[in-house]
PDB file of C-alpha atoms in Angstrom:
ATOM      1  CA  MET H  35      39.608 -35.136 -38.494  1.00 56.00           C
ATOM      2  CA  HIS H  36      41.968 -33.717 -35.767  1.00 59.00           C
ATOM      3  CA  ASP H  37      42.214 -30.231 -37.155  1.00 63.00           C
ATOM      4  CA  ALA H  38      38.458 -29.832 -37.796  1.00 64.00           C
ATOM      5  CA  MET H  39      37.509 -30.854 -34.220  1.00 67.00           C
ATOM      6  CA  LEU H  40      40.246 -28.511 -32.946  1.00 68.00           C
ATOM      7  CA  VAL H  41      38.556 -25.488 -35.142  1.00 65.00           C
ATOM      8  CA  SER H  42      35.060 -26.666 -33.744  1.00 71.00           C
ATOM      9  CA  GLN H  43      36.175 -26.685 -30.263  1.00 72.00           C
ATOM     10  CA  ILE H  44      37.585 -22.975 -30.781  1.00 76.00           C
ATOM     11  CA  ILE H  45      34.280 -22.069 -32.595  1.00 76.00           C
ATOM     12  CA  LEU H  46      32.340 -23.368 -29.535  1.00 77.00           C
ATOM     13  CA  TRP H  47      34.420 -21.661 -26.843  1.00 71.00           C
ATOM     14  CA  ILE H  48      34.136 -18.249 -28.937  1.00 81.00           C
ATOM     15  CA  ALA H  49      30.207 -18.499 -29.338  1.00 71.00           C
ATOM     16  CA  VAL H  50      30.135 -19.360 -25.608  1.00 69.00           C
ATOM     17  CA  LEU H  51      31.938 -16.451 -24.595  1.00 74.00           C
ATOM     18  CA  ALA H  52      29.989 -14.246 -26.763  1.00 72.00           C
ATOM     19  CA  LEU H  53      26.865 -15.450 -24.982  1.00 77.00           C
ATOM     20  CA  SER H  54      28.366 -15.130 -21.616  1.00 71.00           C
ATOM     21  CA  ALA H  55      29.259 -11.482 -22.608  1.00 69.00           C
ATOM     22  CA  VAL H  56      25.639 -11.043 -23.617  1.00 66.00           C
ATOM     23  CA  VAL H  57      24.320 -12.720 -20.720  1.00 68.00           C
ATOM     24  CA  PHE H  58      26.359 -10.364 -18.246  1.00 65.00           C
ATOM     25  CA  ALA H  59      25.652  -7.019 -20.474  1.00 64.00           C
ATOM     26  CA  LEU H  60      21.931  -7.849 -19.890  1.00 65.00           C
ATOM     27  CA  VAL H  61      22.372  -8.814 -16.284  1.00 54.00           C
ATOM     28  CA  ARG H  62      23.883  -5.829 -15.846  1.00 57.00           C
ATOM     29  CA  GLN H  63      20.897  -3.544 -17.576  1.00 56.00           C
ATOM     30  CA  ILE H  64      18.585  -5.388 -15.548  1.00 51.00           C
ATOM     31  CA  GLY H  65      20.200  -4.114 -12.502  1.00 45.00           C
ATOM     32  CA  VAL H  66      19.976  -0.579 -13.360  1.00 38.00           C
ATOM     33  CA  LEU H  67      16.424  -0.559 -14.247  1.00 37.00           C
ATOM     34  CA  HIS H  68      16.080  -2.433 -10.827  1.00 35.00           C
ATOM     35  CA  GLU H  69      17.828   0.956  -9.165  1.00 37.00           C
ATOM     36  CA  ARG H  70      15.512   2.968 -11.066  1.00 35.00           C
ATOM     37  CA  ILE H  71      12.211   1.577 -10.559  1.00 34.00           C
ATOM     38  CA  LEU H  72      10.599   2.276  -7.517  1.00 36.00           C
ATOM     39  CA  PRO H  73       8.483   0.153  -5.534  1.00 40.00           C
ATOM     40  CA  ILE H  74       5.211   1.277  -5.970  1.00 41.00           C
ATOM     41  CA  GLY H  75       2.765   2.509  -3.241  1.00 43.00           C
ATOM     42  CA  ALA H  76      -1.187   2.351  -3.314  1.00 51.00           C
ATOM     43  CA  LEU H  77      -2.768   3.295  -6.393  1.00 50.00           C
ATOM     44  CA  THR H  78      -4.446   6.542  -5.842  1.00 50.00           C
ATOM     45  CA  MET H  79      -7.708   7.463  -7.435  1.00 52.00           C
ATOM     46  CA  ASP H  80      -7.818  11.215  -7.780  1.00 54.00           C
ATOM     47  CA  LYS H  81     -11.607  11.248  -7.060  1.00 69.00           C
ATOM     48  CA  GLY H  82     -13.354  12.725  -3.877  1.00 81.00           C
ATOM     49  CA  PRO H  83     -11.480  14.630  -0.836  1.00 90.00           C
ATOM     50  CA  LYS H  84      -7.853  14.720  -2.053  1.00 91.00           C
ATOM     51  CA  VAL H  85      -4.800  14.236  -0.131  1.00 90.00           C
ATOM     52  CA  GLY H  86      -4.574  17.277   2.082  1.00 90.00           C
ATOM     53  CA  ASP H  87      -7.998  18.496   2.294  1.00 93.00           C
ATOM     54  CA  LYS H  88      -9.817  18.327   5.168  1.00 95.00           C
ATOM     55  CA  SER H  89     -12.195  15.054   5.216  1.00 96.00           C
ATOM     56  CA  PRO H  90     -16.025  15.864   5.926  1.00 96.00           C
ATOM     57  CA  VAL H  91     -17.397  14.775   9.136  1.00 97.00           C
ATOM     58  CA  PHE H  92     -19.360  11.350   9.454  1.00 97.00           C
ATOM     59  CA  GLN H  93     -21.817  11.089  12.268  1.00 97.00           C
ATOM     60  CA  LEU H  94     -22.288   7.321  12.246  1.00 96.00           C
ATOM     61  CA  THR H  95     -22.871   3.994  14.342  1.00 96.00           C
ATOM     62  CA  ASP H  96     -21.360   1.039  13.854  1.00 96.00           C
ATOM     63  CA  LEU H  97     -22.809  -2.784  13.797  1.00 95.00           C
ATOM     64  CA  ALA H  98     -22.179  -2.844  17.604  1.00 94.00           C
ATOM     65  CA  HIS H  99     -24.480   0.447  17.810  1.00 94.00           C
ATOM     66  CA  ARG H 100     -21.715   2.603  19.276  1.00 95.00           C
ATOM     67  CA  PRO H 101     -21.846   6.086  17.957  1.00 96.00           C
ATOM     68  CA  LEU H 102     -18.580   6.785  15.785  1.00 96.00           C
ATOM     69  CA  THR H 103     -17.158  10.361  14.357  1.00 97.00           C
ATOM     70  CA  LEU H 104     -15.069  10.034  11.102  1.00 97.00           C
ATOM     71  CA  GLY H 105     -13.312  12.643   9.777  1.00 96.00           C
ATOM     72  CA  ALA H 106     -12.983  15.102  12.648  1.00 96.00           C
ATOM     73  CA  GLU H 107     -10.394  16.509  14.360  1.00 96.00           C
ATOM     74  CA  ARG H 108      -8.981  15.222  17.206  1.00 95.00           C
ATOM     75  CA  SER H 109      -7.747  16.069  20.970  1.00 95.00           C
ATOM     76  CA  ASP H 110      -6.042  12.851  21.547  1.00 95.00           C
ATOM     77  CA  GLY H 111      -3.507  12.869  18.347  1.00 94.00           C
ATOM     78  CA  ARG H 112      -5.002   9.625  17.154  1.00 96.00           C
ATOM     79  CA  SER H 113      -5.607   9.099  13.362  1.00 97.00           C
ATOM     80  CA  GLN H 114      -7.913   7.064  11.671  1.00 97.00           C
ATOM     81  CA  LEU H 115      -7.460   4.620   8.894  1.00 97.00           C
ATOM     82  CA  LEU H 116     -10.738   3.670   7.238  1.00 97.00           C
ATOM     83  CA  MET H 117     -10.790   0.719   5.363  1.00 97.00           C
ATOM     84  CA  PHE H 118     -13.120  -0.124   2.746  1.00 97.00           C
ATOM     85  CA  VAL H 119     -13.826  -3.811   2.510  1.00 97.00           C
ATOM     86  CA  SER H 120     -17.036  -6.225   1.455  1.00 95.00           C
ATOM     87  CA  PRO H 121     -18.157 -10.147   1.961  1.00 95.00           C
ATOM     88  CA  THR H 122     -17.978 -10.699  -1.793  1.00 94.00           C
ATOM     89  CA  CYS H 123     -13.874  -9.259  -2.393  1.00 95.00           C
ATOM     90  CA  PRO H 124     -11.623 -11.756  -2.146  1.00 95.00           C
ATOM     91  CA  VAL H 125      -8.590  -9.774  -2.087  1.00 95.00           C
ATOM     92  CA  CYS H 126     -10.472  -8.296   0.849  1.00 96.00           C
ATOM     93  CA  LYS H 127     -10.658 -11.414   2.732  1.00 95.00           C
ATOM     94  CA  LYS H 128      -6.948 -12.158   2.178  1.00 95.00           C
ATOM     95  CA  LEU H 129      -5.691  -8.647   2.920  1.00 96.00           C
ATOM     96  CA  LEU H 130      -7.368  -8.636   6.385  1.00 97.00           C
ATOM     97  CA  PRO H 131      -5.048 -10.170   8.778  1.00 96.00           C
ATOM     98  CA  ILE H 132      -2.214  -8.081   7.185  1.00 96.00           C
ATOM     99  CA  VAL H 133      -4.593  -5.092   7.646  1.00 96.00           C
ATOM    100  CA  LYS H 134      -5.106  -6.086  11.331  1.00 96.00           C
ATOM    101  CA  SER H 135      -1.260  -7.030  12.194  1.00 95.00           C
ATOM    102  CA  VAL H 136      -0.396  -3.446  10.885  1.00 94.00           C
ATOM    103  CA  ALA H 137      -3.332  -1.454  12.968  1.00 94.00           C
ATOM    104  CA  GLY H 138      -1.784  -3.675  15.875  1.00 95.00           C
ATOM    105  CA  ALA H 139       1.470  -2.448  15.002  1.00 95.00           C
ATOM    106  CA  GLU H 140       0.714   0.966  14.743  1.00 95.00           C
ATOM    107  CA  SER H 141      -1.852   1.086  17.460  1.00 95.00           C
ATOM    108  CA  ARG H 142      -0.136   3.991  19.500  1.00 95.00           C
ATOM    109  CA  TRP H 143      -1.433   6.579  17.347  1.00 95.00           C
ATOM    110  CA  LEU H 144      -3.536   5.077  15.277  1.00 96.00           C
ATOM    111  CA  ASP H 145      -7.423   3.742  15.129  1.00 97.00           C
ATOM    112  CA  LEU H 146      -8.811   1.013  12.393  1.00 98.00           C
ATOM    113  CA  ILE H 147     -12.437   1.268  11.188  1.00 98.00           C
ATOM    114  CA  PHE H 148     -13.882  -0.859   8.599  1.00 98.00           C
ATOM    115  CA  THR H 149     -16.088   0.337   6.630  1.00 97.00           C
ATOM    116  CA  SER H 150     -18.876  -1.330   3.737  1.00 95.00           C
ATOM    117  CA  ASP H 151     -22.328  -1.095   3.060  1.00 92.00           C
ATOM    118  CA  GLY H 152     -25.048  -4.314   1.999  1.00 87.00           C
ATOM    119  CA  GLU H 153     -27.168  -6.264   4.334  1.00 90.00           C
ATOM    120  CA  ALA H 154     -26.342  -5.815   7.671  1.00 92.00           C
ATOM    121  CA  SER H 155     -27.111  -9.330   8.305  1.00 92.00           C
ATOM    122  CA  GLU H 156     -24.408 -10.579   5.786  1.00 94.00           C
ATOM    123  CA  GLN H 157     -22.036  -7.612   7.477  1.00 95.00           C
ATOM    124  CA  ASP H 158     -21.906  -9.562  10.858  1.00 95.00           C
ATOM    125  CA  GLY H 159     -21.568 -12.786   9.697  1.00 95.00           C
ATOM    126  CA  PHE H 160     -18.380 -11.518   8.105  1.00 96.00           C
ATOM    127  CA  VAL H 161     -17.592  -9.642  10.900  1.00 96.00           C
ATOM    128  CA  ARG H 162     -17.306 -13.151  13.266  1.00 96.00           C
ATOM    129  CA  LYS H 163     -15.888 -15.188  10.532  1.00 95.00           C
ATOM    130  CA  HIS H 164     -12.706 -12.935  10.208  1.00 96.00           C
ATOM    131  CA  GLN H 165     -12.761 -11.753  13.851  1.00 95.00           C
ATOM    132  CA  LEU H 166     -13.127  -8.473  13.306  1.00 96.00           C
ATOM    133  CA  GLU H 167     -14.523  -7.720  16.690  1.00 95.00           C
ATOM    134  CA  SER H 168     -11.942  -5.435  18.133  1.00 94.00           C
ATOM    135  CA  PHE H 169     -12.549  -2.865  15.500  1.00 97.00           C
ATOM    136  CA  PRO H 170     -15.671  -0.614  14.546  1.00 97.00           C
ATOM    137  CA  PHE H 171     -17.163  -1.551  11.462  1.00 98.00           C
ATOM    138  CA  VAL H 172     -19.454   0.959  10.046  1.00 97.00           C
ATOM    139  CA  LEU H 173     -22.308   0.424   7.124  1.00 96.00           C
ATOM    140  CA  SER H 174     -22.424   3.470   5.443  1.00 94.00           C
ATOM    141  CA  SER H 175     -23.022   3.809   1.416  1.00 92.00           C
ATOM    142  CA  GLU H 176     -22.896   7.651   1.869  1.00 93.00           C
ATOM    143  CA  LEU H 177     -19.185   6.852   3.029  1.00 94.00           C
ATOM    144  CA  GLY H 178     -18.108   5.277   0.508  1.00 93.00           C
ATOM    145  CA  MET H 179     -19.797   7.510  -2.456  1.00 93.00           C
ATOM    146  CA  THR H 180     -17.902  10.859  -1.393  1.00 94.00           C
ATOM    147  CA  TYR H 181     -14.598   9.141  -1.203  1.00 92.00           C
ATOM    148  CA  ARG H 182     -15.503   7.739  -4.692  1.00 91.00           C
ATOM    149  CA  VAL H 183     -14.502   4.266  -4.107  1.00 93.00           C
ATOM    150  CA  SER H 184     -14.852   1.995  -6.900  1.00 88.00           C
ATOM    151  CA  LYS H 185     -12.574  -0.678  -6.053  1.00 91.00           C
ATOM    152  CA  LEU H 186     -11.961  -2.851  -3.197  1.00 94.00           C
ATOM    153  CA  PRO H 187     -10.209  -2.990  -0.620  1.00 95.00           C
ATOM    154  CA  TYR H 188      -9.590   0.807  -0.248  1.00 95.00           C
ATOM    155  CA  ALA H 189      -8.008   2.712   2.241  1.00 95.00           C
ATOM    156  CA  VAL H 190      -8.425   6.420   3.800  1.00 95.00           C
ATOM    157  CA  LEU H 191      -5.715   7.696   6.287  1.00 96.00           C
ATOM    158  CA  ILE H 192      -7.118  10.851   8.346  1.00 96.00           C
ATOM    159  CA  ASP H 193      -4.919  12.567  10.788  1.00 95.00           C
ATOM    160  CA  GLU H 194      -5.769  14.430  14.105  1.00 95.00           C
ATOM    161  CA  GLU H 195      -6.556  17.458  12.705  1.00 95.00           C
ATOM    162  CA  GLY H 196      -9.134  16.023  10.368  1.00 96.00           C
ATOM    163  CA  VAL H 197      -6.839  16.240   6.796  1.00 95.00           C
ATOM    164  CA  VAL H 198      -6.683  13.296   4.643  1.00 94.00           C
ATOM    165  CA  ARG H 199      -3.173  12.093   4.808  1.00 92.00           C
ATOM    166  CA  ALA H 200      -3.290   8.964   2.166  1.00 91.00           C
ATOM    167  CA  LYS H 201      -5.385   7.398   0.401  1.00 91.00           C
ATOM    168  CA  GLY H 202      -5.552   4.514  -2.204  1.00 90.00           C
ATOM    169  CA  LEU H 203      -6.247   0.890  -3.612  1.00 92.00           C
ATOM    170  CA  VAL H 204      -4.784  -1.765  -1.553  1.00 93.00           C
ATOM    171  CA  ASN H 205      -3.969  -4.919  -2.359  1.00 92.00           C
ATOM    172  CA  THR H 206      -0.922  -6.030  -0.732  1.00 92.00           C
ATOM    173  CA  ARG H 207       1.036  -5.268   2.493  1.00 92.00           C
ATOM    174  CA  GLU H 208       3.250  -3.034   0.642  1.00 90.00           C
ATOM    175  CA  HIS H 209       0.604  -0.957  -0.179  1.00 90.00           C
ATOM    176  CA  LEU H 210      -1.084  -0.869   3.130  1.00 92.00           C
ATOM    177  CA  GLU H 211       2.298   0.368   4.906  1.00 90.00           C
ATOM    178  CA  SER H 212       2.993   3.038   2.003  1.00 88.00           C
ATOM    179  CA  ILE H 213      -0.520   4.707   3.395  1.00 89.00           C
ATOM    180  CA  VAL H 214       0.561   4.315   6.714  1.00 88.00           C
ATOM    181  CA  ALA H 215       4.322   5.883   6.347  1.00 86.00           C
ATOM    182  CA  ALA H 216       2.759   8.572   4.280  1.00 79.00           C
ATOM    183  CA  LYS H 217       1.150   9.958   7.677  1.00 77.00           C
ATOM    184  CA  GLN H 218       4.247   9.280   9.478  1.00 75.00           C
ATOM    185  CA  MET H 219       7.215  11.006   7.410  1.00 75.00           C
ATOM    186  CA  GLY H 220       4.674  13.879   6.801  1.00 68.00           C
ATOM    187  CA  ILE H 221       4.592  13.119   3.132  1.00 62.00           C
ATOM    188  CA  ALA H 222       2.142  13.516   0.119  1.00 54.00           C
ATOM    189  CA  SER H 223       3.108   9.643  -0.470  1.00 52.00           C
ATOM    190  CA  ILE H 224       5.237   6.807  -0.793  1.00 51.00           C
ATOM    191  CA  GLN H 225       6.624   7.538  -3.985  1.00 52.00           C
ATOM    192  CA  GLU H 226       7.772  10.997  -2.971  1.00 56.00           C
ATOM    193  CA  TYR H 227       9.660   9.333  -0.086  1.00 51.00           C
ATOM    194  CA  LEU H 228      11.520   6.652  -2.026  1.00 53.00           C
ATOM    195  CA  LYS H 229      12.661   9.264  -4.845  1.00 58.00           C
ATOM    196  CA  THR H 230      14.256  11.288  -2.289  1.00 55.00           C
ATOM    197  CA  ARG H 231      15.774   8.631  -0.309  1.00 53.00           C
ATOM    198  CA  HIS H 232      17.023   7.604  -4.174  1.00 54.00           C
ATOM    199  CA  VAL H 233      18.904  10.653  -4.552  1.00 52.00           C
ATOM    200  CA  HIS H 234      20.495  10.753  -0.810  1.00 52.00           C
ATOM    201  CA  ASP H 235      21.634   7.171  -1.573  1.00 53.00           C
ATOM    202  CA  HIS H 236      22.549   7.985  -4.978  1.00 54.00           C
ATOM    203  CA  ASP H 237      25.259  11.060  -3.689  1.00 53.00           C
ATOM    204  CA  HIS H 238      26.299   9.083  -0.806  1.00 49.00           C
ATOM    205  CA  GLU H 239      28.084   6.541  -3.246  1.00 52.00           C
ATOM    206  CA  HIS H 240      29.053   9.125  -4.877  1.00 52.00           C
ATOM    207  CA  HIS H 241      30.753  10.864  -2.313  1.00 52.00           C
ATOM    208  CA  GLU H 242      32.111   7.167  -1.142  1.00 54.00           C
TER     209      GLU H 242
END
């Protein structure tokens, strides 16, 4: 009886050690995959004016009846972030505080403009409810059609030269910050930057 219990204990410990080895191997593989998979920036729809192209110029009027020029070259060195939103878009409403926060942090060089279409009365209520009065809000179906915006919320960043520097569907803070970072770093996309950084970090570890 004693020998049988001893054998069963030995078998149990062997099984535990084998399972531990499998778990360790899985954890290591997950770590490798985590290093290889880069954070995803804003999803770019390859429609409308492309990144690097000159933006069409729009002469519009916002909901407060103020004239507004979008997409033109600017002598003040400021860029424009067009945020396509809608009162019926739940993700848009969730993202609004993040958009305002990012725009406030980058206000030294960036102008935030909200844009949508539909009834002005509905949009006025949307602006008041979410306290967007500090930002221009433009109603323009032409703007959305030009950039082929089919899903919301969508962002387009136009630099001081009137060039489209970044664009894409933005569902999270990471997506929105990738739009801003792409302009600040002078690259086509945040993915390009992350790949460059990944190679640099790998080379640094190799030298150490």
